[in-house]
């Protein structure tokens, strides 16, 4: 009990300075918003720097202070390359997995995530995201058209370096949603990928078709995220755990929290993707089926290692 209290106090002590910094960063980003009209490139660069400092700090909390060990595998991702990034979605900590790779590629400040439109109403935070050029979407593609054009035009017309990131399943994986996905796949004669939900293809197709017009966007990165804790597959920590638990990756027998974190990246040059919408949807479906197979291999590997 006392131990738990100490963990929370430690967490608050670590997180409070970061939160204050986040608030001032968001205030600054909101303040930059009107200047965007006149100096769009400068504002994009400035907001990327501000974002990069906020994100790097939270990554330091997770990896350096709380000792998260993130292992990686797959294709090397060229330094400074713009890309469309898709990933599976399990929990808050997915964010750190993708950021770990973005840092290596020098693209941390250039990450732009698809986020829920409701965030726009959150004072400072939402305005900050909007000012930075996050696509804030409802996932109703009719309604989102204007917003997507706003985001895509910065990338295509102004050639802004970007990692445009989305969780193609649109929601976090849960066993219940897996069953729903399975039923949907049976009804629609689609293959159900293992350990994943069937991906939403519409947003992906729209993104690829638009960003093809930006010659500096060279590839699609497919990232597969895997977790384990004490033999429990795909068990991710909560947001608060990532910020407060000391020794998050240390084995439980040795007093740690025992989490394993892994991200597997694959790089597909954009010109190798199909050009028609139907072909692209099918392409994403194939990636998801492969991801499922890769995840099953990882699960077995980890299970063997801990038995
Ligand atoms: C923004 O940053 C890019 C790449 O770092 C650079 O090429 C460009 O000149 C910068 N633009 C402005 C207006 O600062």
Tab-separated table of C-alpha atoms and ligand atoms in Angstrom:
chain	number	residue	atom	x	y	z
A	1	UNK	CA	0.000	0.000	0.000
A	2	UNK	CA	2.726	2.448	1.043
A	3	UNK	CA	4.670	1.256	-1.994
A	4	UNK	CA	1.755	2.084	-4.278
A	5	UNK	CA	1.343	5.524	-2.753
A	6	UNK	CA	5.036	6.182	-3.284
A	7	UNK	CA	4.722	5.175	-6.934
A	8	UNK	CA	1.885	7.663	-7.432
A	9	UNK	CA	3.781	10.434	-5.676
A	10	UNK	CA	6.847	9.692	-7.768
A	11	UNK	CA	4.678	9.753	-10.893
A	12	UNK	CA	3.141	13.114	-10.025
A	13	UNK	CA	6.551	14.568	-9.303
A	14	UNK	CA	7.861	13.455	-12.680
A	15	UNK	CA	4.788	14.380	-14.672
A	16	UNK	CA	3.878	17.790	-13.234
A	17	UNK	CA	6.769	19.747	-14.822
A	18	UNK	CA	6.032	18.064	-18.146
A	19	UNK	CA	2.317	18.951	-17.874
A	20	UNK	CA	3.114	22.584	-17.169
A	21	UNK	CA	5.422	22.585	-20.160
A	22	UNK	CA	2.706	20.978	-22.300
A	23	UNK	CA	0.231	23.681	-21.278
A	24	UNK	CA	2.615	26.478	-22.149
A	25	UNK	CA	3.503	24.760	-25.445
A	26	UNK	CA	-0.193	24.521	-26.313
A	27	UNK	CA	-0.724	28.165	-25.394
A	28	UNK	CA	2.205	29.101	-27.625
A	29	UNK	CA	0.893	26.970	-30.494
A	30	UNK	CA	-2.540	28.587	-30.182
A	31	UNK	CA	-0.862	31.976	-30.228
A	32	UNK	CA	0.922	31.051	-33.470
A	33	UNK	CA	-2.374	30.190	-35.152
A	34	UNK	CA	-3.119	33.671	-36.609
A	35	UNK	CA	0.438	33.902	-38.005
A	36	UNK	CA	-0.184	30.764	-39.985
A	37	UNK	CA	-2.076	32.819	-42.520
A	38	UNK	CA	0.948	34.929	-43.352
A	39	UNK	CA	3.923	32.670	-42.619
A	40	UNK	CA	2.672	29.124	-43.037
A	41	UNK	CA	6.104	27.520	-43.495
A	42	UNK	CA	7.716	29.272	-40.560
A	43	UNK	CA	4.763	28.390	-38.345
A	44	UNK	CA	4.927	24.771	-39.454
A	45	UNK	CA	8.621	24.596	-38.646
A	46	UNK	CA	8.203	26.373	-35.312
A	47	UNK	CA	5.282	24.223	-34.256
A	48	UNK	CA	7.239	21.109	-35.237
A	49	UNK	CA	10.055	22.178	-32.941
A	50	UNK	CA	7.722	22.889	-30.064
A	51	UNK	CA	5.975	19.552	-30.532
A	52	UNK	CA	9.266	17.742	-30.765
A	53	UNK	CA	10.391	19.068	-27.378
A	54	UNK	CA	7.111	18.068	-25.701
A	55	UNK	CA	7.169	14.570	-27.172
A	56	UNK	CA	10.827	13.969	-26.542
A	57	UNK	CA	10.332	14.866	-22.918
A	58	UNK	CA	7.498	12.374	-22.414
A	59	UNK	CA	9.586	9.748	-24.233
A	60	UNK	CA	12.421	10.408	-21.780
A	61	UNK	CA	10.021	9.895	-18.868
A	62	UNK	CA	8.957	6.553	-20.332
A	63	UNK	CA	12.308	5.226	-21.504
A	64	UNK	CA	14.945	6.858	-19.336
A	65	UNK	CA	13.213	7.557	-16.036
A	66	UNK	CA	10.852	4.584	-16.046
A	67	UNK	CA	13.225	2.268	-17.858
A	68	UNK	CA	11.032	1.115	-20.729
A	69	UNK	CA	13.033	-1.047	-23.115
A	70	UNK	CA	11.603	-0.873	-26.633
A	71	UNK	CA	12.931	-3.538	-28.988
A	72	UNK	CA	12.606	-3.080	-32.739
A	73	UNK	CA	12.884	-5.132	-35.912
A	74	UNK	CA	12.184	-4.914	-39.619
A	75	UNK	CA	13.235	-2.568	-42.408
A	76	UNK	CA	15.519	0.426	-41.840
A	77	UNK	CA	13.640	3.731	-42.262
A	78	UNK	CA	15.636	6.413	-44.109
A	79	UNK	CA	16.572	9.510	-42.136
A	80	UNK	CA	14.317	12.509	-42.750
A	81	UNK	CA	11.958	10.718	-45.120
A	82	UNK	CA	8.293	11.706	-45.264
A	83	UNK	CA	5.849	8.834	-45.110
A	84	UNK	CA	2.340	7.610	-44.499
A	85	UNK	CA	2.405	5.502	-41.343
A	86	UNK	CA	-0.149	2.862	-40.410
A	87	UNK	CA	-0.154	0.813	-37.221
A	88	UNK	CA	-2.269	-1.481	-35.105
A	89	UNK	CA	-3.750	0.038	-31.966
A	90	UNK	CA	-3.695	-1.495	-28.505
A	91	UNK	CA	-3.270	1.316	-26.022
A	92	UNK	CA	-1.813	4.660	-25.121
A	93	UNK	CA	1.722	3.284	-25.168
A	94	UNK	CA	1.530	2.677	-28.940
A	95	UNK	CA	2.420	6.345	-29.165
A	96	UNK	CA	5.858	5.700	-27.604
A	97	UNK	CA	6.560	2.795	-29.940
A	98	UNK	CA	6.048	4.926	-33.037
A	99	UNK	CA	7.890	7.869	-31.499
A	100	UNK	CA	10.908	5.681	-30.779
A	101	UNK	CA	11.235	5.059	-34.523
A	102	UNK	CA	10.450	8.686	-35.405
A	103	UNK	CA	13.313	9.863	-33.177
A	104	UNK	CA	15.730	7.565	-34.988
A	105	UNK	CA	14.571	8.940	-38.331
A	106	UNK	CA	14.805	12.556	-37.176
A	107	UNK	CA	11.061	12.958	-37.751
A	108	UNK	CA	9.725	13.320	-34.215
A	109	UNK	CA	8.566	16.928	-34.622
A	110	UNK	CA	7.058	16.042	-37.995
A	111	UNK	CA	4.630	13.449	-36.654
A	112	UNK	CA	1.025	14.342	-37.371
A	113	UNK	CA	-1.587	11.966	-36.026
A	114	UNK	CA	-5.154	11.421	-37.086
A	115	UNK	CA	-7.138	12.463	-34.027
A	116	UNK	CA	-10.758	12.726	-32.963
A	117	UNK	CA	-12.535	15.918	-33.952
A	118	UNK	CA	-13.920	16.379	-30.410
A	119	UNK	CA	-10.400	17.365	-29.328
A	120	UNK	CA	-10.712	20.615	-31.219
A	121	UNK	CA	-13.044	21.862	-28.470
A	122	UNK	CA	-10.464	21.293	-25.724
A	123	UNK	CA	-8.971	24.730	-24.948
A	124	UNK	CA	-5.277	25.026	-25.791
A	125	UNK	CA	-4.646	21.312	-26.304
A	126	UNK	CA	-7.131	20.987	-29.152
A	127	UNK	CA	-6.215	24.352	-30.641
A	128	UNK	CA	-2.571	23.398	-30.433
A	129	UNK	CA	-3.177	20.182	-32.364
A	130	UNK	CA	-5.196	22.040	-34.941
A	131	UNK	CA	-2.548	24.735	-35.304
A	132	UNK	CA	0.070	22.046	-35.868
A	133	UNK	CA	-1.905	20.565	-38.718
A	134	UNK	CA	-3.199	17.409	-37.098
A	135	UNK	CA	-6.063	15.965	-39.095
A	136	UNK	CA	-9.004	16.146	-36.676
A	137	UNK	CA	-11.590	13.784	-38.095
A	138	UNK	CA	-15.014	12.349	-37.333
A	139	UNK	CA	-14.406	9.277	-39.532
A	140	UNK	CA	-17.433	10.319	-41.514
A	141	UNK	CA	-15.656	10.806	-44.813
A	142	UNK	CA	-18.245	13.184	-46.236
A	143	UNK	CA	-17.828	15.531	-43.292
A	144	UNK	CA	-14.054	15.184	-43.084
A	145	UNK	CA	-13.350	16.120	-46.678
A	146	UNK	CA	-12.550	19.784	-45.970
A	147	UNK	CA	-10.338	18.952	-43.014
A	148	UNK	CA	-8.379	16.367	-44.980
A	149	UNK	CA	-7.849	18.775	-47.842
A	150	UNK	CA	-6.508	21.323	-45.363
A	151	UNK	CA	-3.985	18.802	-44.020
A	152	UNK	CA	-3.045	17.251	-47.351
A	153	UNK	CA	-2.533	20.626	-49.024
A	154	UNK	CA	0.186	21.580	-46.522
A	155	UNK	CA	2.000	18.396	-47.433
A	156	UNK	CA	1.442	18.456	-51.192
A	157	UNK	CA	1.524	22.204	-51.980
A	158	UNK	CA	4.037	23.316	-49.353
A	159	UNK	CA	6.072	20.106	-49.296
A	160	UNK	CA	6.083	19.935	-45.522
A	161	UNK	CA	8.072	16.992	-44.199
A	162	UNK	CA	5.595	14.762	-42.389
A	163	UNK	CA	4.919	11.382	-40.940
A	164	UNK	CA	1.144	11.162	-41.293
A	165	UNK	CA	0.138	8.514	-38.797
A	166	UNK	CA	-3.099	6.616	-38.412
A	167	UNK	CA	-4.332	3.586	-36.572
A	168	UNK	CA	-6.116	1.835	-39.386
A	169	UNK	CA	-8.415	-0.134	-37.113
A	170	UNK	CA	-9.813	3.236	-35.907
A	171	UNK	CA	-10.162	1.883	-32.383
A	172	UNK	CA	-8.220	-0.054	-29.773
A	173	UNK	CA	-8.069	-3.810	-29.973
A	174	UNK	CA	-10.233	-5.632	-27.417
A	175	UNK	CA	-11.367	-9.285	-27.375
A	176	UNK	CA	-14.971	-8.116	-27.774
A	177	UNK	CA	-14.179	-6.008	-30.829
A	178	UNK	CA	-12.199	-8.915	-32.228
A	179	UNK	CA	-15.345	-11.060	-32.143
A	180	UNK	CA	-17.348	-8.299	-33.831
A	181	UNK	CA	-14.671	-7.950	-36.494
A	182	UNK	CA	-14.685	-11.706	-37.043
A	183	UNK	CA	-18.418	-11.740	-37.568
A	184	UNK	CA	-18.203	-8.779	-39.938
A	185	UNK	CA	-15.481	-10.555	-41.939
A	186	UNK	CA	-17.517	-13.745	-42.193
A	187	UNK	CA	-20.573	-11.765	-43.367
A	188	UNK	CA	-18.540	-9.836	-45.924
A	189	UNK	CA	-16.304	-12.742	-46.995
A	190	UNK	CA	-13.117	-11.003	-45.892
A	191	UNK	CA	-10.121	-12.635	-44.220
A	192	UNK	CA	-9.956	-11.950	-40.477
A	193	UNK	CA	-6.360	-11.164	-39.466
A	194	UNK	CA	-5.120	-12.834	-36.269
A	195	UNK	CA	-4.676	-10.606	-33.180
A	196	UNK	CA	-6.086	-7.606	-35.068
A	197	UNK	CA	-9.310	-5.969	-36.171
A	198	UNK	CA	-10.099	-5.759	-39.854
A	199	UNK	CA	-8.666	-2.373	-41.022
A	200	UNK	CA	-10.748	0.574	-42.207
A	201	UNK	CA	-9.575	1.071	-45.742
A	202	UNK	CA	-11.292	4.309	-46.757
A	203	UNK	CA	-9.054	6.739	-44.883
A	204	UNK	CA	-5.963	4.907	-46.073
A	205	UNK	CA	-7.043	4.959	-49.703
A	206	UNK	CA	-7.875	8.696	-49.526
A	207	UNK	CA	-4.532	9.472	-47.879
A	208	UNK	CA	-2.446	7.510	-50.374
A	209	UNK	CA	-4.265	8.910	-53.389
A	210	UNK	CA	-3.715	12.494	-52.163
A	211	UNK	CA	-0.153	12.201	-50.950
A	212	UNK	CA	0.969	10.544	-54.147
A	213	UNK	CA	0.915	14.091	-55.479
A	214	UNK	CA	3.683	15.020	-53.018
A	215	UNK	CA	6.982	13.775	-54.479
A	216	UNK	CA	8.789	13.984	-51.126
A	217	UNK	CA	6.369	11.451	-49.584
A	218	UNK	CA	8.176	8.308	-50.591
A	219	UNK	CA	6.731	5.381	-48.726
A	220	UNK	CA	4.143	3.729	-46.545
A	221	UNK	CA	5.472	2.425	-43.243
A	222	UNK	CA	3.541	-0.422	-41.700
A	223	UNK	CA	4.257	-0.717	-37.986
A	224	UNK	CA	3.266	-3.677	-35.892
A	225	UNK	CA	3.138	-3.212	-32.150
A	226	UNK	CA	3.368	-6.028	-29.627
A	227	UNK	CA	3.324	-6.204	-25.824
A	228	UNK	CA	3.632	-8.776	-23.154
A	229	UNK	CA	3.482	-8.775	-19.389
A	230	UNK	CA	4.060	-11.776	-17.182
A	231	UNK	CA	3.101	-14.176	-19.946
A	232	UNK	CA	0.021	-12.148	-20.852
A	233	UNK	CA	0.023	-11.371	-24.563
A	234	UNK	CA	-0.814	-7.849	-25.836
A	235	UNK	CA	-1.086	-6.520	-22.310
A	236	UNK	CA	-0.178	-2.817	-22.552
A	237	UNK	CA	0.313	-0.478	-19.599
A	238	UNK	CA	-2.192	2.316	-18.986
A	239	UNK	CA	-1.181	5.905	-19.647
A	240	UNK	CA	-0.643	6.551	-15.957
A	241	UNK	CA	1.464	3.393	-15.613
A	242	UNK	CA	3.750	4.510	-18.431
A	243	UNK	CA	4.313	7.780	-16.575
A	244	UNK	CA	4.564	6.534	-13.018
A	245	UNK	CA	5.853	2.951	-12.835
A	246	UNK	CA	9.564	2.727	-12.109
A	247	UNK	CA	11.421	-0.143	-13.806
A	248	UNK	CA	8.563	-0.807	-16.140
A	249	UNK	CA	10.504	-3.319	-18.253
A	250	UNK	CA	12.330	-5.088	-15.443
A	251	UNK	CA	11.220	-8.659	-14.739
A	252	UNK	CA	8.492	-8.992	-12.137
A	253	UNK	CA	10.584	-11.467	-10.124
A	254	UNK	CA	13.190	-8.736	-9.805
A	255	UNK	CA	10.730	-6.114	-8.581
A	256	UNK	CA	9.904	-4.505	-11.927
A	257	UNK	CA	6.589	-4.249	-13.761
A	258	UNK	CA	7.650	-6.826	-16.370
A	259	UNK	CA	6.391	-5.187	-19.550
A	260	UNK	CA	7.832	-6.056	-22.950
A	261	UNK	CA	7.559	-3.561	-25.786
A	262	UNK	CA	8.234	-4.295	-29.424
A	263	UNK	CA	7.683	-2.524	-32.722
A	264	UNK	CA	8.271	-4.076	-36.124
A	265	UNK	CA	8.528	-1.707	-39.103
A	266	UNK	CA	8.139	-2.397	-42.783
A	267	UNK	CA	8.757	0.096	-45.567
A	268	UNK	CA	6.873	0.014	-48.877
A	269	UNK	CA	7.856	2.506	-51.617
A	270	UNK	CA	4.736	4.396	-52.635
A	271	UNK	CA	5.238	3.732	-56.338
A	272	UNK	CA	4.929	-0.017	-55.733
A	273	UNK	CA	1.404	0.327	-54.351
A	274	UNK	CA	-1.626	-0.230	-56.600
A	275	UNK	CA	-3.028	2.872	-58.291
A	276	UNK	CA	-6.752	2.139	-58.082
A	277	UNK	CA	-8.846	2.491	-54.931
A	278	UNK	CA	-9.945	-1.112	-54.864
A	279	UNK	CA	-6.387	-2.344	-55.272
A	280	UNK	CA	-5.233	-0.118	-52.407
A	281	UNK	CA	-7.954	-1.381	-50.085
A	282	UNK	CA	-6.925	-4.929	-50.920
A	283	UNK	CA	-3.261	-4.032	-50.375
A	284	UNK	CA	-3.998	-2.805	-46.842
A	285	UNK	CA	-6.016	-5.945	-46.164
A	286	UNK	CA	-3.019	-8.067	-47.207
A	287	UNK	CA	-0.728	-6.079	-44.894
A	288	UNK	CA	-3.109	-6.759	-42.016
A	289	UNK	CA	-3.219	-10.477	-42.702
A	290	UNK	CA	0.617	-10.509	-42.722
A	291	UNK	CA	0.759	-8.452	-39.542
A	292	UNK	CA	-1.467	-11.021	-37.898
A	293	UNK	CA	0.913	-13.801	-38.921
A	294	UNK	CA	3.890	-11.818	-37.694
A	295	UNK	CA	2.130	-11.188	-34.368
A	296	UNK	CA	1.385	-14.883	-33.954
A	297	UNK	CA	5.097	-15.644	-34.465
A	298	UNK	CA	6.048	-13.008	-31.925
A	299	UNK	CA	3.528	-14.358	-29.441
A	300	UNK	CA	4.983	-17.849	-29.742
A	301	UNK	CA	8.533	-16.564	-29.487
A	302	UNK	CA	7.756	-14.687	-26.267
A	303	UNK	CA	5.724	-17.548	-24.839
A	304	UNK	CA	8.640	-19.964	-25.454
A	305	UNK	CA	11.090	-17.515	-23.900
A	306	UNK	CA	9.103	-17.239	-20.688
A	307	UNK	CA	8.325	-20.937	-20.244
B	1	LIG	C1	11.446	24.836	-42.629
B	1	LIG	O1	12.269	23.706	-42.449
B	1	LIG	C2	12.693	23.087	-43.664
B	1	LIG	C3	13.371	21.789	-43.376
B	1	LIG	O2	14.007	21.757	-42.152
B	1	LIG	C4	13.568	24.082	-44.427
B	1	LIG	O3	14.019	23.509	-45.629
B	1	LIG	C5	12.754	25.339	-44.707
B	1	LIG	O4	13.552	26.293	-45.347
B	1	LIG	C6	12.174	25.916	-43.425
B	1	LIG	N1	11.264	26.984	-43.806
B	1	LIG	C7	11.151	28.119	-43.122
B	1	LIG	C8	10.277	29.184	-43.719
B	1	LIG	O5	11.699	28.305	-42.046
